[in-house]
CSV table of C-alpha atoms in Angstrom, one decimal:
chain,number,residue,atom,x,y,z
U,1,MET,CA,-50.9,-30.5,-19.6
U,2,LEU,CA,-47.6,-31.3,-17.9
U,3,ALA,CA,-46.7,-27.6,-17.7
U,4,ALA,CA,-50.1,-26.8,-16.2
U,5,ALA,CA,-49.5,-29.5,-13.5
U,6,GLU,CA,-46.1,-28.1,-12.7
U,7,THR,CA,-47.5,-24.6,-12.4
U,8,TYR,CA,-50.2,-25.8,-10.1
U,9,ARG,CA,-47.7,-27.6,-7.9
U,10,GLY,CA,-45.6,-24.5,-7.8
U,11,PHE,CA,-48.4,-22.3,-6.6
U,12,ARG,CA,-49.6,-25.0,-4.2
U,13,GLY,CA,-46.1,-25.1,-2.7
U,14,TYR,CA,-46.1,-21.3,-2.1
U,15,PHE,CA,-49.6,-21.4,-0.6
U,16,ASP,CA,-48.6,-24.2,1.7
U,17,LEU,CA,-45.4,-22.4,2.8
U,18,ALA,CA,-47.3,-19.2,3.4
U,19,ALA,CA,-49.9,-21.1,5.5
U,20,ASP,CA,-47.2,-22.7,7.5
U,21,VAL,CA,-45.5,-19.3,8.2
U,22,VAL,CA,-48.8,-17.8,9.4
U,23,ARG,CA,-49.7,-20.8,11.6
U,24,HIS,CA,-46.3,-20.8,13.2
U,25,LEU,CA,-45.7,-17.1,13.8
U,26,ARG,CA,-45.9,-17.8,17.5
U,27,LEU,CA,-42.5,-19.5,17.2
U,28,LEU,CA,-40.9,-16.1,16.9
U,29,ARG,CA,-41.2,-15.9,20.7
U,30,VAL,CA,-38.8,-18.9,21.0
U,31,GLY,CA,-35.3,-17.8,21.6
U,32,PRO,CA,-33.4,-19.5,18.8
U,33,VAL,CA,-36.1,-18.6,16.2
U,34,ARG,CA,-36.1,-15.0,17.4
U,35,ASP,CA,-32.3,-14.9,17.1
U,36,VAL,CA,-32.6,-16.0,13.5
U,37,LEU,CA,-35.2,-13.3,12.9
U,38,LEU,CA,-33.0,-10.6,14.3
U,39,ARG,CA,-29.9,-11.8,12.4
U,40,GLN,CA,-31.9,-11.8,9.1
U,41,ILE,CA,-33.2,-8.3,9.8
U,42,GLN,CA,-29.7,-7.1,10.4
U,43,LEU,CA,-28.4,-8.8,7.3
U,44,VAL,CA,-31.2,-7.6,5.1
U,45,GLY,CA,-31.6,-4.1,6.5
U,46,VAL,CA,-28.0,-3.1,6.8
U,47,ALA,CA,-27.0,-4.5,3.4
U,48,THR,CA,-29.8,-2.7,1.6
U,49,LEU,CA,-29.9,0.6,3.5
U,50,SER,CA,-26.2,1.2,2.9
U,51,ALA,CA,-26.6,1.3,-0.8
U,52,MET,CA,-29.8,3.4,-0.8
U,53,ALA,CA,-29.0,7.0,0.1
U,54,VAL,CA,-27.5,8.4,-3.1
U,55,ARG,CA,-29.8,6.5,-5.4
U,56,ALA,CA,-32.9,7.7,-3.5
U,57,ALA,CA,-31.9,11.3,-3.6
U,58,GLY,CA,-31.0,11.0,-7.2
U,59,VAL,CA,-34.4,9.6,-8.1
U,60,GLY,CA,-36.3,12.4,-6.4
U,61,THR,CA,-34.1,15.0,-8.1
U,62,VAL,CA,-34.5,13.5,-11.5
U,63,ILE,CA,-38.3,13.4,-11.2
U,64,ILE,CA,-38.6,17.1,-10.2
U,65,ALA,CA,-36.0,18.3,-12.7
U,66,TYR,CA,-37.5,16.3,-15.6
U,67,THR,CA,-41.1,17.6,-14.9
U,68,THR,CA,-39.9,21.1,-14.4
U,69,TYR,CA,-37.4,21.5,-17.3
U,70,VAL,CA,-38.5,19.0,-19.9
U,71,LEU,CA,-42.2,19.1,-19.4
U,72,ALA,CA,-42.1,22.8,-18.4
U,73,ALA,CA,-44.4,22.1,-15.4
U,74,ASP,CA,-44.8,24.4,-12.4
U,75,PRO,CA,-43.4,23.3,-9.0
U,76,ALA,CA,-46.9,22.1,-7.8
U,77,PHE,CA,-47.2,19.7,-10.7
U,78,ALA,CA,-43.6,18.5,-10.3
U,79,VAL,CA,-44.3,17.7,-6.6
U,80,ARG,CA,-47.6,16.0,-7.6
U,81,ILE,CA,-45.6,13.7,-9.9
U,82,LEU,CA,-43.1,13.1,-7.1
U,83,VAL,CA,-45.8,12.1,-4.7
U,84,TRP,CA,-47.4,9.7,-7.2
U,85,ALA,CA,-44.1,8.2,-8.3
U,86,VAL,CA,-42.1,7.9,-5.1
U,87,LEU,CA,-45.0,7.2,-2.6
U,88,ARG,CA,-47.1,4.9,-4.8
U,89,GLU,CA,-45.1,3.3,-7.6
U,90,ILE,CA,-41.4,3.8,-8.2
U,91,GLY,CA,-40.5,4.1,-4.5
U,92,PRO,CA,-41.8,0.7,-3.3
U,93,LEU,CA,-40.7,-1.0,-6.5
U,94,PHE,CA,-37.2,0.4,-6.4
U,95,ALA,CA,-36.8,-0.5,-2.8
U,96,VAL,CA,-37.9,-4.1,-3.2
U,97,ILE,CA,-35.7,-4.6,-6.2
U,98,MET,CA,-32.7,-3.3,-4.2
U,99,LEU,CA,-33.8,-5.8,-1.5
U,100,ILE,CA,-33.9,-8.7,-4.0
U,101,VAL,CA,-30.5,-7.9,-5.6
U,102,ARG,CA,-28.5,-7.2,-2.4
U,103,SER,CA,-30.2,-9.3,0.3
U,104,GLY,CA,-32.4,-11.8,-1.4
U,105,THR,CA,-29.5,-13.3,-3.3
U,106,ALA,CA,-27.4,-13.5,-0.2
U,107,ILE,CA,-30.1,-15.3,1.8
U,108,ALA,CA,-30.9,-17.7,-1.0
U,109,ALA,CA,-27.2,-18.6,-1.4
U,110,GLU,CA,-26.9,-19.0,2.4
U,111,LEU,CA,-29.9,-21.4,2.6
U,112,ALA,CA,-28.8,-23.3,-0.5
U,113,LEU,CA,-25.3,-23.7,1.0
U,114,MET,CA,-26.9,-25.0,4.3
U,115,ARG,CA,-28.8,-27.6,2.2
U,116,GLU,CA,-25.7,-28.7,0.3
U,117,ARG,CA,-23.7,-29.0,3.4
U,118,GLY,CA,-26.3,-31.2,5.0
U,119,GLU,CA,-27.2,-28.7,7.8
U,120,LEU,CA,-30.9,-29.0,7.0
U,121,ASP,CA,-30.7,-32.8,7.4
U,122,GLY,CA,-29.0,-32.2,10.7
U,123,LEU,CA,-31.9,-30.1,11.8
U,124,ARG,CA,-34.4,-32.8,10.7
U,125,MET,CA,-32.4,-35.4,12.7
U,126,MET,CA,-32.8,-33.3,15.8
U,127,GLY,CA,-36.6,-33.0,15.1
U,128,ILE,CA,-36.4,-29.4,14.1
U,129,SER,CA,-38.4,-28.3,11.0
U,130,ALA,CA,-36.5,-26.1,8.6
U,131,ARG,CA,-39.7,-24.3,7.8
U,132,ASP,CA,-40.2,-23.4,11.5
U,133,TYR,CA,-36.6,-22.6,12.3
U,134,ILE,CA,-35.6,-20.8,9.0
U,135,ALA,CA,-38.6,-20.0,6.8
U,136,VAL,CA,-40.8,-18.3,9.4
U,137,PRO,CA,-38.2,-15.8,10.6
U,138,THR,CA,-36.9,-15.2,7.1
U,139,VAL,CA,-40.3,-14.3,5.6
U,140,VAL,CA,-41.1,-12.0,8.6
U,141,ALA,CA,-37.6,-10.4,8.4
U,142,MET,CA,-38.1,-9.8,4.6
U,143,ALA,CA,-41.5,-8.2,5.2
U,144,LEU,CA,-40.4,-5.9,8.0
U,145,SER,CA,-37.1,-5.0,6.4
U,146,ASN,CA,-38.7,-4.1,3.1
U,147,LEU,CA,-41.1,-1.8,4.9
U,148,VAL,CA,-38.3,0.0,6.6
U,149,VAL,CA,-36.2,0.1,3.4
U,150,THR,CA,-39.2,1.5,1.5
U,151,PHE,CA,-39.8,4.4,4.0
U,152,TYR,CA,-36.1,5.1,4.1
U,153,PHE,CA,-36.0,5.3,0.3
U,154,GLN,CA,-39.1,7.5,0.2
U,155,LEU,CA,-37.8,9.9,2.9
U,156,LEU,CA,-34.5,10.3,1.1
U,157,ALA,CA,-36.1,10.6,-2.4
U,158,VAL,CA,-38.6,13.2,-1.3
U,159,GLY,CA,-36.3,15.1,1.0
U,160,GLY,CA,-33.2,14.9,-1.2
U,161,GLY,CA,-35.3,15.7,-4.3
U,162,ILE,CA,-36.8,18.8,-2.8
U,163,LEU,CA,-33.5,20.0,-1.3
U,164,ILE,CA,-31.4,19.5,-4.4
U,165,SER,CA,-34.1,20.8,-6.7
U,166,ALA,CA,-34.4,24.0,-4.6
U,167,LEU,CA,-30.7,24.5,-5.0
U,168,LEU,CA,-30.8,24.0,-8.7
U,169,MET,CA,-34.0,25.8,-9.5
U,170,ASP,CA,-35.4,29.1,-8.5
U,171,VAL,CA,-37.8,27.6,-6.0
U,172,SER,CA,-37.7,27.6,-2.3
U,173,ILE,CA,-37.6,24.5,-0.1
U,174,ALA,CA,-40.6,25.8,1.8
U,175,GLU,CA,-42.7,26.1,-1.4
U,176,LEU,CA,-41.9,22.6,-2.5
U,177,GLY,CA,-42.5,21.2,0.9
U,178,GLU,CA,-45.8,23.0,1.2
U,179,HIS,CA,-46.9,21.4,-2.1
U,180,PHE,CA,-45.8,18.0,-1.0
U,181,PHE,CA,-47.6,18.0,2.4
U,182,ALA,CA,-50.7,19.4,0.7
U,183,LEU,CA,-50.8,16.5,-1.8
U,184,ALA,CA,-49.6,13.5,0.3
U,185,SER,CA,-52.2,11.8,2.5
U,186,LEU,CA,-52.5,9.1,5.1
U,187,TRP,CA,-53.9,6.8,2.3
U,188,ASP,CA,-50.6,7.1,0.5
U,189,ILE,CA,-48.8,5.9,3.7
U,190,LEU,CA,-51.3,3.0,4.1
U,191,TYR,CA,-50.9,2.1,0.5
U,192,THR,CA,-47.1,2.0,0.9
U,193,VAL,CA,-47.3,-0.1,4.1
U,194,ILE,CA,-49.6,-2.7,2.5
U,195,LYS,CA,-47.6,-2.9,-0.7
U,196,SER,CA,-44.2,-3.0,1.0
U,197,LEU,CA,-45.3,-5.8,3.4
U,198,GLY,CA,-46.7,-7.7,0.5
U,199,PHE,CA,-43.6,-7.3,-1.6
U,200,GLY,CA,-41.4,-8.5,1.4
U,201,ILE,CA,-43.6,-11.5,2.1
U,202,LEU,CA,-43.4,-12.6,-1.6
U,203,VAL,CA,-39.7,-12.2,-1.7
U,204,GLY,CA,-39.3,-14.2,1.5
U,205,LEU,CA,-41.4,-17.0,0.3
U,206,VAL,CA,-39.6,-17.3,-3.0
U,207,VAL,CA,-36.2,-17.2,-1.4
U,208,CYS,CA,-37.1,-19.9,1.1
U,209,MET,CA,-38.7,-22.1,-1.6
U,210,HIS,CA,-35.6,-22.2,-3.7
U,211,GLY,CA,-33.0,-21.8,-1.1
U,212,LEU,CA,-34.3,-24.6,1.0
U,213,GLY,CA,-35.2,-26.8,-2.0
U,214,LEU,CA,-38.9,-26.8,-1.2
U,215,ALA,CA,-39.8,-26.2,-4.9
U,216,GLY,CA,-38.4,-29.7,-5.7
U,217,GLY,CA,-35.5,-30.8,-7.8
U,218,GLU,CA,-32.8,-30.0,-5.2
U,219,PRO,CA,-31.3,-27.1,-7.3
U,220,ARG,CA,-27.6,-26.3,-6.8
U,221,LEU,CA,-26.5,-23.0,-5.3
U,222,PRO,CA,-26.2,-21.0,-8.6
U,223,ASP,CA,-29.6,-22.2,-9.8
U,224,ALA,CA,-31.3,-21.5,-6.5
U,225,VAL,CA,-30.0,-17.9,-6.5
U,226,SER,CA,-30.9,-17.2,-10.1
U,227,ARG,CA,-34.4,-18.7,-9.7
U,228,SER,CA,-35.0,-16.8,-6.5
U,229,VAL,CA,-34.1,-13.5,-8.2
U,230,MET,CA,-36.2,-14.1,-11.4
U,231,GLN,CA,-39.2,-15.4,-9.6
U,232,SER,CA,-39.1,-12.7,-6.9
U,233,ILE,CA,-39.1,-10.0,-9.6
U,234,VAL,CA,-42.0,-11.7,-11.5
U,235,ALA,CA,-44.0,-12.1,-8.2
U,236,VAL,CA,-43.4,-8.5,-7.2
U,237,LEU,CA,-44.4,-7.1,-10.6
U,238,GLY,CA,-47.5,-9.3,-10.7
U,239,PHE,CA,-48.6,-8.3,-7.2
U,240,ASN,CA,-47.9,-4.6,-8.0
U,241,ALA,CA,-50.1,-4.8,-11.1
U,242,VAL,CA,-53.0,-6.6,-9.3
U,243,PHE,CA,-52.9,-4.3,-6.3
U,244,ALA,CA,-52.8,-1.1,-8.4
U,245,TYR,CA,-55.8,-2.4,-10.4
U,246,LEU,CA,-57.8,-3.3,-7.3
U,247,VAL,CA,-57.1,0.0,-5.5
U,248,PHE,CA,-56.9,2.5,-8.4
U,249,GLY,CA,-58.5,0.6,-11.3
U,250,VAL,CA,-55.4,1.0,-13.5
U,251,LEU,CA,-52.8,-1.3,-15.0
U,252,LEU,CA,-49.4,-0.5,-16.5
U,253,PHE,CA,-49.1,3.0,-14.8
U,254,GLY,CA,-52.5,4.1,-16.1
U,255,ILE,CA,-52.3,2.8,-19.7
U,256,VAL,CA,-55.1,0.3,-18.9
U,257,ARG,CA,-58.1,1.3,-16.8
U,258,ALA,CA,-60.9,-0.6,-15.3
U,259,PRO,CA,-64.2,-0.4,-17.2
């Protein structure tokens, strides 16, 4: 019973924070809040993009090489798997996990350090809400940055995968590119946009909840960071499973299908 009550309070806290962020989006037009937004976007985007290039190209190459050599598939089928994996599943998940590991931890640590130093109390004494000044721009920055990071990863994974695979296999770049553009659709792009924004919003909410101590208990910096990482990953995987089930009627990459 106590565990159920704690779980309910946790979900209620996230919903309340999300509602506050939506209600106060207009504050992004205020100079200091906009400055926090731009600083967070720079911190999140630069830190994540700098570590993405080689990994993204490697993922695309491995997918095409595996389906071609191990599964003995033709190039058209290999590109089909590339579209499904990079655009719909692995791409958005890989990008948001990189975001959590490289940027989510840094922001959670920064917010927890501000709390421990008493900077949040200073804001309250000046009549400034930490939710308005910090949570709103942080959640928006996470959502926008994750969208950019995801498209960046997909571009490098698809482009690098096709280029390197064409060099390693007896297939032309034009042939692989033709197969890709024939299979990719606007729906795949829309699916990526919705999923990436959803992932970023969830990570932003979790980071703010634990970094600012809104989840209760006033956790110290190491606890705030570890809880942010673990709960962000759980939230992202849960959202991914539910979204895939609602859109495609599948769970666990097609192992479970809707009746």
